[in-house]
Coordinates of C-alpha atoms in Angstrom, one line a residue:
M21 CA 0.2 0.0 -0.1
T22 CA 1.5 3.0 -1.2
A23 CA 1.0 6.3 0.8
R24 CA -0.9 9.5 -1.6
M25 CA -0.2 12.6 0.9
P26 CA -2.0 15.2 -1.0
V27 CA 0.6 17.1 -3.3
G28 CA -1.3 20.2 -3.9
G29 CA 1.3 23.1 -2.7
V30 CA 3.6 20.8 -1.2
T31 CA 7.4 21.1 -2.2
A32 CA 9.8 18.1 -2.8
E33 CA 11.5 18.8 0.5
E34 CA 8.5 18.4 2.5
R35 CA 7.6 15.0 1.0
L36 CA 10.8 13.8 1.2
V37 CA 10.7 14.3 5.1
V38 CA 7.4 12.5 5.2
L39 CA 8.5 9.8 3.0
A40 CA 11.8 9.5 4.9
T41 CA 10.1 8.3 8.1
L42 CA 8.2 5.4 6.7
V43 CA 10.3 2.6 7.9
A44 CA 8.9 0.2 5.1
P45 CA 8.0 1.9 2.3
T46 CA 7.0 0.3 -1.0
A47 CA 8.7 0.5 -3.6
D48 CA 6.6 3.0 -5.4
E49 CA 7.6 5.1 -2.4
L50 CA 10.8 4.6 -2.4
A51 CA 11.3 5.9 -6.1
E52 CA 9.0 8.9 -5.2
L53 CA 11.5 9.1 -2.4
V54 CA 14.0 9.0 -4.7
L55 CA 12.3 11.2 -7.2
S56 CA 11.9 14.1 -4.7
A57 CA 15.5 13.8 -3.3
G58 CA 16.2 14.9 -7.2
R59 CA 13.9 17.8 -6.7
V60 CA 15.1 19.5 -3.2
S61 CA 16.9 22.7 -3.9
D62 CA 17.3 23.3 -0.4
W63 CA 18.6 20.5 1.8
G64 CA 19.2 23.0 4.6
A65 CA 15.1 23.3 5.3
V66 CA 14.7 19.3 4.9
F67 CA 17.2 19.5 8.0
D68 CA 14.9 22.3 9.3
L69 CA 11.7 20.0 9.0
A70 CA 13.5 17.2 10.3
M71 CA 14.5 19.0 13.4
Q72 CA 11.0 20.8 14.0
G73 CA 9.3 17.1 13.7
A74 CA 12.3 16.2 16.1
T75 CA 13.1 13.2 13.6
A76 CA 16.5 13.9 12.2
P77 CA 17.4 10.3 13.2
L78 CA 14.9 8.3 11.1
V79 CA 15.2 10.8 8.3
A80 CA 18.7 10.4 7.7
A81 CA 18.5 6.3 8.2
G82 CA 15.2 6.8 5.7
L83 CA 17.6 8.6 3.3
R84 CA 20.4 5.9 3.3
K85 CA 18.1 3.1 3.0
A86 CA 16.9 5.4 -0.6
K87 CA 20.6 5.3 -0.6
V88 CA 20.2 9.1 -1.3
F89 CA 22.3 10.1 1.7
D90 CA 25.2 10.9 -0.3
V91 CA 23.4 13.7 -2.2
V92 CA 22.5 15.8 0.7
P93 CA 25.5 18.3 1.0
A94 CA 28.1 17.7 3.3
S95 CA 27.4 20.1 5.8
V96 CA 23.7 19.1 6.1
R97 CA 24.8 15.6 6.2
A98 CA 27.1 16.6 9.3
N99 CA 24.1 18.5 10.6
F100 CA 22.4 15.5 10.6
E101 CA 25.3 13.2 11.8
S102 CA 25.8 15.0 14.6
V103 CA 21.9 14.9 15.7
A104 CA 22.0 10.8 15.9
G105 CA 25.0 10.9 17.4
A106 CA 23.9 12.8 20.0
V107 CA 20.3 10.6 19.8
A108 CA 22.7 7.4 19.8
D109 CA 24.5 8.5 23.2
V110 CA 21.3 8.9 24.8
N111 CA 19.5 6.0 23.9
R112 CA 22.0 3.3 24.3
A113 CA 22.3 4.5 27.9
R114 CA 18.9 4.1 28.3
L115 CA 18.9 0.6 27.1
A116 CA 21.9 -0.5 28.6
G117 CA 20.8 0.1 31.9
A118 CA 17.0 -0.5 31.3
L119 CA 17.8 -4.6 30.3
P120 CA 19.9 -5.7 33.5
L121 CA 16.5 -3.9 35.3
L122 CA 14.4 -5.4 32.7
H123 CA 15.7 -8.7 33.8
R124 CA 15.8 -8.0 37.8
L125 CA 11.7 -7.5 37.7
Q126 CA 11.2 -10.1 35.5
E127 CA 13.5 -12.6 37.9
A128 CA 10.8 -11.0 41.1
G129 CA 7.8 -12.3 38.8
V130 CA 6.5 -9.0 37.4
R131 CA 5.4 -8.9 34.1
V132 CA 6.5 -5.9 32.8
V133 CA 4.9 -4.6 29.3
V134 CA 7.4 -2.1 27.6
L135 CA 5.2 0.4 26.2
K136 CA 5.7 3.1 23.0
G137 CA 9.1 4.1 21.8
M138 CA 11.0 1.7 23.2
L139 CA 9.5 -1.8 22.0
F140 CA 8.7 0.2 18.5
A141 CA 12.8 0.6 18.3
A142 CA 12.8 -3.1 18.4
E143 CA 9.8 -4.3 17.1
V144 CA 8.9 -1.9 14.3
Y145 CA 11.7 -0.4 13.4
G146 CA 14.5 -2.8 14.8
D147 CA 16.3 0.1 15.4
P148 CA 17.0 1.2 18.8
L149 CA 18.7 4.7 17.9
Y150 CA 15.5 6.0 15.3
K151 CA 14.3 8.8 17.8
R152 CA 15.5 10.5 20.9
M153 CA 14.2 8.1 24.2
N154 CA 12.8 10.6 26.8
D155 CA 12.4 7.5 29.1
I156 CA 11.7 4.2 28.8
D157 CA 7.7 3.5 29.9
I158 CA 6.7 0.3 31.6
L159 CA 3.4 -1.0 32.4
V160 CA 2.7 -2.8 35.4
E161 CA -0.4 -4.7 37.2
L162 CA -0.9 -2.2 40.6
A163 CA -0.6 -5.0 42.8
A164 CA 3.4 -5.2 41.5
I165 CA 4.1 -1.3 42.3
D166 CA 5.8 -1.8 45.8
T167 CA 8.0 -4.5 44.2
V168 CA 8.9 -2.5 41.8
I169 CA 9.7 0.7 43.6
E170 CA 11.9 -2.0 46.2
I171 CA 13.7 -3.4 43.4
Y172 CA 14.7 0.3 41.9
R173 CA 15.8 1.1 45.2
E174 CA 18.0 -2.2 44.7
F175 CA 19.3 -0.6 41.6
G176 CA 20.2 2.5 43.8
M177 CA 17.6 4.8 41.6
F178 CA 15.8 8.1 42.8
S179 CA 12.0 9.4 41.8
V180 CA 11.7 13.1 41.4
S181 CA 8.6 13.0 43.2
E182 CA 11.4 12.7 46.4
L183 CA 12.4 16.9 45.3
L184 CA 9.1 17.7 46.7
G185 CA 9.8 15.8 49.8
K186 CA 7.3 13.1 48.8
A187 CA 8.1 9.7 48.9
P188 CA 6.6 7.2 45.8
K189 CA 3.5 5.6 45.9
A190 CA 0.8 4.8 43.7
R191 CA -2.1 7.3 43.9
E192 CA -4.2 5.1 41.3
R193 CA -7.2 7.5 42.0
R194 CA -5.2 10.8 41.3
T195 CA -2.9 9.3 38.4
H196 CA -2.0 6.3 36.2
H197 CA 1.7 6.3 37.1
L198 CA 4.7 6.5 39.8
P199 CA 6.8 10.0 39.4
S200 CA 9.6 9.0 37.0
F201 CA 12.5 6.7 38.5
V202 CA 16.2 8.3 37.8
S203 CA 19.1 5.9 37.8
R204 CA 22.4 7.7 39.9
D205 CA 24.8 8.6 36.6
G206 CA 21.5 9.9 35.3
G207 CA 21.6 7.6 32.3
L208 CA 18.5 5.6 33.1
V209 CA 14.8 7.2 33.0
V210 CA 11.8 5.2 33.9
G211 CA 8.0 5.7 33.2
T212 CA 6.1 3.4 35.5
H213 CA 2.6 2.9 34.6
W214 CA -0.5 1.0 36.1
G215 CA -2.8 2.6 33.9
L216 CA -2.8 4.3 30.1
I217 CA -4.1 7.6 30.9
T218 CA -5.3 9.9 34.1
P219 CA -8.3 8.3 35.9
L220 CA -9.3 11.9 36.0
A221 CA -9.7 12.6 32.7
G222 CA -13.4 10.4 32.8
Y223 CA -12.0 7.8 30.1
T224 CA -13.6 3.6 30.9
I225 CA -9.7 1.9 30.2
D226 CA -10.4 -2.0 30.7
Y227 CA -7.2 -2.6 32.2
A228 CA -8.7 -6.3 32.7
A229 CA -9.3 -7.1 28.7
I230 CA -5.8 -4.9 28.5
W231 CA -3.9 -7.9 29.9
S232 CA -5.7 -10.8 28.9
R233 CA -4.2 -9.5 25.3
V234 CA -1.0 -8.7 26.0
R235 CA 2.2 -11.3 24.3
E236 CA 5.4 -12.7 25.6
I237 CA 8.3 -11.2 23.6
D238 CA 11.7 -11.1 24.0
Y239 CA 13.4 -7.8 24.2
Y240 CA 17.1 -8.2 23.5
G241 CA 17.5 -11.1 25.3
V242 CA 15.2 -10.3 27.9
R243 CA 11.9 -11.8 28.8
A244 CA 9.1 -9.0 28.6
W245 CA 5.9 -8.5 27.3
A246 CA 3.9 -6.0 24.7
L247 CA 0.4 -5.0 24.2
S248 CA -1.3 -6.0 21.5
H249 CA -1.6 -4.1 18.0
E250 CA -4.4 -2.8 18.8
D251 CA -4.3 -2.0 22.3
N252 CA -1.0 0.0 21.2
L253 CA -2.5 2.1 18.5
H254 CA -5.5 3.2 20.9
H255 CA -2.7 3.8 23.3
L256 CA -0.7 6.1 20.7
C257 CA -3.7 7.9 20.1
I258 CA -5.5 8.5 23.8
H259 CA -1.2 9.4 24.6
L260 CA -0.8 12.1 22.0
P261 CA -0.1 15.3 23.0
Y262 CA -2.5 17.8 21.6
Y263 CA 0.2 20.5 20.5
K264 CA 3.0 18.1 20.4
T265 CA 2.4 16.9 16.8
G266 CA 5.4 16.3 15.2
L267 CA 6.6 13.4 12.7
R268 CA 8.2 12.3 16.0
E269 CA 5.0 11.2 17.0
L270 CA 3.1 10.7 14.3
A271 CA 5.7 8.4 12.5
D272 CA 5.3 5.5 15.4
I273 CA 1.1 5.7 14.6
W274 CA 1.9 5.2 10.9
N275 CA 4.6 2.6 10.6
L276 CA 2.7 0.8 13.9
I277 CA -0.4 0.4 11.4
R278 CA 1.8 -0.4 8.6
F279 CA 3.6 -3.3 10.9
A280 CA 1.0 -4.9 12.1
G281 CA -0.9 -4.9 8.6
P282 CA -3.8 -7.4 8.1
E283 CA -3.1 -8.3 12.1
L284 CA -4.5 -5.3 13.5
D285 CA -8.1 -5.9 14.2
I286 CA -10.4 -2.8 13.7
E287 CA -13.2 -4.2 14.7
L288 CA -11.3 -4.8 18.2
L289 CA -10.1 -1.2 18.3
L290 CA -13.4 0.4 17.6
A291 CA -14.8 -1.7 20.2
E292 CA -12.3 -0.8 22.9
I293 CA -12.9 3.0 21.6
D294 CA -16.3 2.9 22.5
K295 CA -15.7 1.0 25.7
A296 CA -13.2 4.0 26.4
G297 CA -15.3 7.0 25.4
S298 CA -12.2 7.8 23.6
H299 CA -13.8 9.0 20.2
N300 CA -12.2 12.7 20.2
L301 CA -8.5 11.9 21.3
V302 CA -8.8 8.9 18.4
C303 CA -10.2 11.3 15.2
H304 CA -7.6 13.6 16.4
A305 CA -4.5 11.6 16.2
L306 CA -5.4 9.4 13.5
S307 CA -7.0 12.6 11.3
L308 CA -3.3 13.9 11.9
V309 CA -1.7 10.7 10.3
E310 CA -4.6 10.7 7.5
L311 CA -3.5 14.0 6.0
L312 CA 0.1 13.2 5.6
V313 CA 0.6 9.5 5.3
P314 CA -3.2 8.0 3.7
N315 CA -4.2 4.8 4.9
P316 CA -7.9 2.9 4.9
L317 CA -7.2 1.7 8.3
C318 CA -7.6 5.8 9.7
A319 CA -10.5 6.1 7.0
K320 CA -12.2 3.6 8.1
V321 CA -11.8 4.5 12.2
V322 CA -12.4 8.0 11.9
D323 CA -15.3 7.5 9.9
A324 CA -16.5 5.2 12.1
V325 CA -16.0 7.5 15.0
A326 CA -17.2 10.5 13.7
Q327 CA -20.9 10.7 15.3
R328 CA -19.6 11.1 19.3
V329 CA -16.8 13.7 17.8
T330 CA -17.7 16.9 19.6
A331 CA -18.0 19.7 18.0
F332 CA -14.8 21.7 19.4
Y333 CA -12.8 17.9 18.4
R334 CA -14.4 18.8 15.0
Y335 CA -13.5 22.2 14.3
D336 CA -10.7 21.5 15.6
V337 CA -9.2 18.4 14.1
A338 CA -10.1 20.8 10.5
R339 CA -7.9 23.4 11.5
K340 CA -5.5 21.4 11.7
T341 CA -5.8 18.9 9.2
R342 CA -5.8 22.0 6.9
S343 CA -2.7 22.4 5.4
V344 CA 0.3 19.9 5.3
R345 CA 2.9 22.6 5.4
T346 CA 1.2 23.8 8.5
L347 CA 0.9 20.7 9.8
L348 CA 5.2 19.7 9.8
R349 CA 6.2 23.3 11.1
S350 CA 3.5 23.0 14.4
R351 CA 5.0 20.8 17.2
S352 CA 5.3 22.5 20.6
T353 CA 6.3 21.7 23.7
H354 CA 5.1 24.5 25.9
T355 CA 3.4 22.5 27.6
A356 CA 6.3 20.6 28.9
R357 CA 7.6 24.2 29.6
I358 CA 4.8 24.6 31.8
E359 CA 5.5 21.3 34.0
K360 CA 8.8 21.8 34.5
A361 CA 8.5 25.5 35.6
Y362 CA 5.7 24.0 37.9
L363 CA 7.9 21.1 39.2
E364 CA 10.5 23.8 40.1
F365 CA 8.1 25.7 41.8
N366 CA 7.5 23.4 44.0
A367 CA 10.9 22.2 44.8
T368 CA 11.9 24.9 46.5
Q369 CA 11.2 27.1 49.5
A370 CA 13.3 29.9 49.2
P371 CA 11.9 33.5 48.6
G372 CA 13.5 34.3 45.6
E373 CA 14.0 31.3 43.9
K374 CA 10.2 30.3 44.8
L375 CA 9.2 33.8 43.3
A376 CA 11.2 33.6 39.6
R377 CA 9.5 30.1 39.2
F378 CA 6.2 31.2 40.2
R379 CA 6.9 34.0 37.6
A380 CA 7.6 31.7 34.8
L381 CA 5.3 29.4 35.4
W382 CA 2.5 32.3 35.0
S383 CA 3.8 34.1 32.0
N384 CA 4.6 30.4 30.5
L385 CA 1.0 30.3 30.8
L386 CA -0.2 33.7 30.3
V387 CA 1.8 35.2 27.9
V388 CA 2.8 32.4 25.2
P389 CA 5.3 33.4 22.6
G390 CA 3.9 34.1 19.5
A391 CA 5.8 31.0 17.6
E392 CA 4.4 29.3 20.2
A393 CA 0.6 30.7 19.9
A394 CA 1.1 30.3 16.0
K395 CA 2.0 26.3 16.2
M396 CA -1.1 25.7 18.6
S397 CA -3.6 27.9 16.2
S398 CA -2.0 26.2 13.3
L399 CA -1.0 29.6 11.8
P400 CA 0.5 29.7 8.1
A401 CA 3.9 31.3 8.0
D402 CA 2.4 33.9 6.1
A403 CA -0.4 34.5 8.5
T404 CA -1.9 38.7 9.4
V405 CA -0.4 40.3 12.3
L406 CA -4.4 40.2 13.4
A407 CA -4.2 36.8 13.4
R408 CA -1.0 36.4 15.2
A409 CA -2.5 38.5 17.8
G410 CA -5.8 36.2 18.2
A411 CA -3.3 32.9 18.6
R412 CA -1.8 34.7 21.5
V413 CA -5.2 36.0 23.0
A414 CA -6.0 32.5 22.9
A415 CA -3.5 30.3 23.6
P416 CA -3.8 30.6 27.4
Y417 CA -7.7 29.4 26.8
R418 CA -6.0 26.2 24.6
L419 CA -3.7 25.2 27.1
T420 CA -5.9 26.0 30.2
R421 CA -8.0 23.6 27.9
V422 CA -5.1 20.7 27.4
F423 CA -4.1 20.4 30.8
Q424 CA -8.0 20.0 31.9
R425 CA -8.0 16.9 29.2
D426 CA -4.4 15.6 30.6
L427 CA -5.2 16.1 34.2
G428 CA -9.3 16.5 34.5
P429 CA -11.7 19.3 35.0
W430 CA -10.5 20.1 38.6
L431 CA -6.8 19.2 39.2
F432 CA -5.2 21.8 36.9
P433 CA -6.9 24.7 38.8
A434 CA -6.8 23.3 41.9
A435 CA -3.1 23.4 41.4
L436 CA -2.5 27.1 40.1
V437 CA -4.3 27.9 43.0
K438 CA -1.9 26.3 44.9
T439 CA 1.3 28.3 43.8
V440 CA -0.3 31.2 44.9
V441 CA -0.9 30.0 48.5
D442 CA 2.6 28.6 48.4
L443 CA 4.0 32.0 47.9
G444 CA 2.6 33.4 50.2
I445 CA 3.9 30.5 52.7
A446 CA 7.2 30.7 51.1
A447 CA 7.2 34.9 51.8
V448 CA 6.6 33.9 56.1
P449 CA 9.5 33.5 57.5
R450 CA 8.1 30.8 60.7
A451 CA 6.1 29.1 57.9
R452 CA 8.5 28.5 55.7
R453 CA 10.7 26.6 57.9
A454 CA 7.4 24.2 59.4
G455 CA 7.2 23.7 55.5
Q456 CA 10.7 23.5 54.7
A457 CA 11.0 21.5 51.2
V458 CA 14.5 19.2 50.1
D459 CA 17.3 21.5 49.4
I460 CA 18.0 20.9 45.6
D461 CA 21.9 21.2 46.0
A462 CA 21.7 18.8 48.9
F463 CA 19.4 16.3 47.3
A464 CA 21.7 16.7 44.2
A465 CA 24.7 15.8 46.2
G466 CA 23.0 13.2 47.6
V467 CA 22.5 11.0 44.6
G468 CA 25.9 11.5 42.8
M469 CA 25.3 14.2 40.7
T470 CA 25.8 18.1 40.5
R471 CA 23.1 20.6 40.2
G472 CA 23.0 21.5 36.5
Q473 CA 23.2 17.3 35.9
L474 CA 19.9 17.0 37.7
Q475 CA 18.8 20.0 36.0
A476 CA 19.6 18.1 32.8
V477 CA 17.7 15.1 33.9
L478 CA 14.7 17.3 34.2
D479 CA 15.0 19.2 31.2
G480 CA 15.6 16.2 28.7
Q481 CA 12.0 15.4 29.4
E482 CA 9.8 16.7 27.2

């Protein structure tokens, strides 16, 4: 099956970048990739597009597969190789740290399901270096969480919640995962899940059915498990960040669909969507995929869920899929900046630091940079000044909707109110002493890091 992305107004550079992300292109797609490479007039633009989509290593691998990487000018090739080399260093450290840990968990009788990128690297791409892995995400049964934490301690790992003076534990009514655990060299970061989405978001995920479908795999020589193809696809759709929708995220969806092929049970997928009530999220994800790499399965699923998609999502999906060019440049990680600012705000009681982080948090929420606001509103490069101003006005509302979608309708506003209260407490010396948070420098030293190294770990999480 050959993807037929709309060609009207699409440049050779844009088409090339999308084709290069296909892990198993058809003969026709490979020929079109070669043809597009011959038509490229600006290889710097190809690299920029790959970087905007956070997928430079995958694009470079695709160009090599098509035997056109040597056509790329030496300076641009060097840029691709530099990014791919940095990603390789991080990913090798992640994998080297993960395998002994997974083996130990398996020895302890914990069934570990490897999720998302780290699974797809092994199964779909056959390349552990295809994109930067911020962490390794795993799914375990809730009853095993205490055992999992004990084994993390065995390995000398610490939890980012300890920066806030809070011991990590399962809070199954409020969230679906533990705070990240980090190795003392910073090379391994593990996201430990017992669910696939926060229970506060209101979706009804049938975890008993999901666990009944898991399959045993050989994960680089270690016994592990994986979700069924249907559950992996559903997970990718419901987990897709609303504004972080670049090639890095979308390529996993279309490559998983192609990898699964006829084994993918559409009726099972639709049944799980109906049970979960995830029609909005699935329509959003697969509509974006369908614009760039059309697939009959995507079209069928989008058509099937359309009647239960809300008016807001119908409008927003139509806006986001108006232009290939705009979608390829719309990936935003601004929500991650707000999340990091919130973590850093909570990690200190020093009045000066707390005030600075309070300002950073609220300014990122209320005064969104123009470039990020334009991405959130899917504005084209030639948008008018008035449209850009409107996007900045709308950005706080858009961000609030996303955080309420991800955290539930009440937790996000409650967290914002708490920042105001905590700032007031930090200004009162007696209250500050009573509620003293962890000293970040001392914490970093205690886990064998400098403050800069600890900050680099936090900054590495998008």
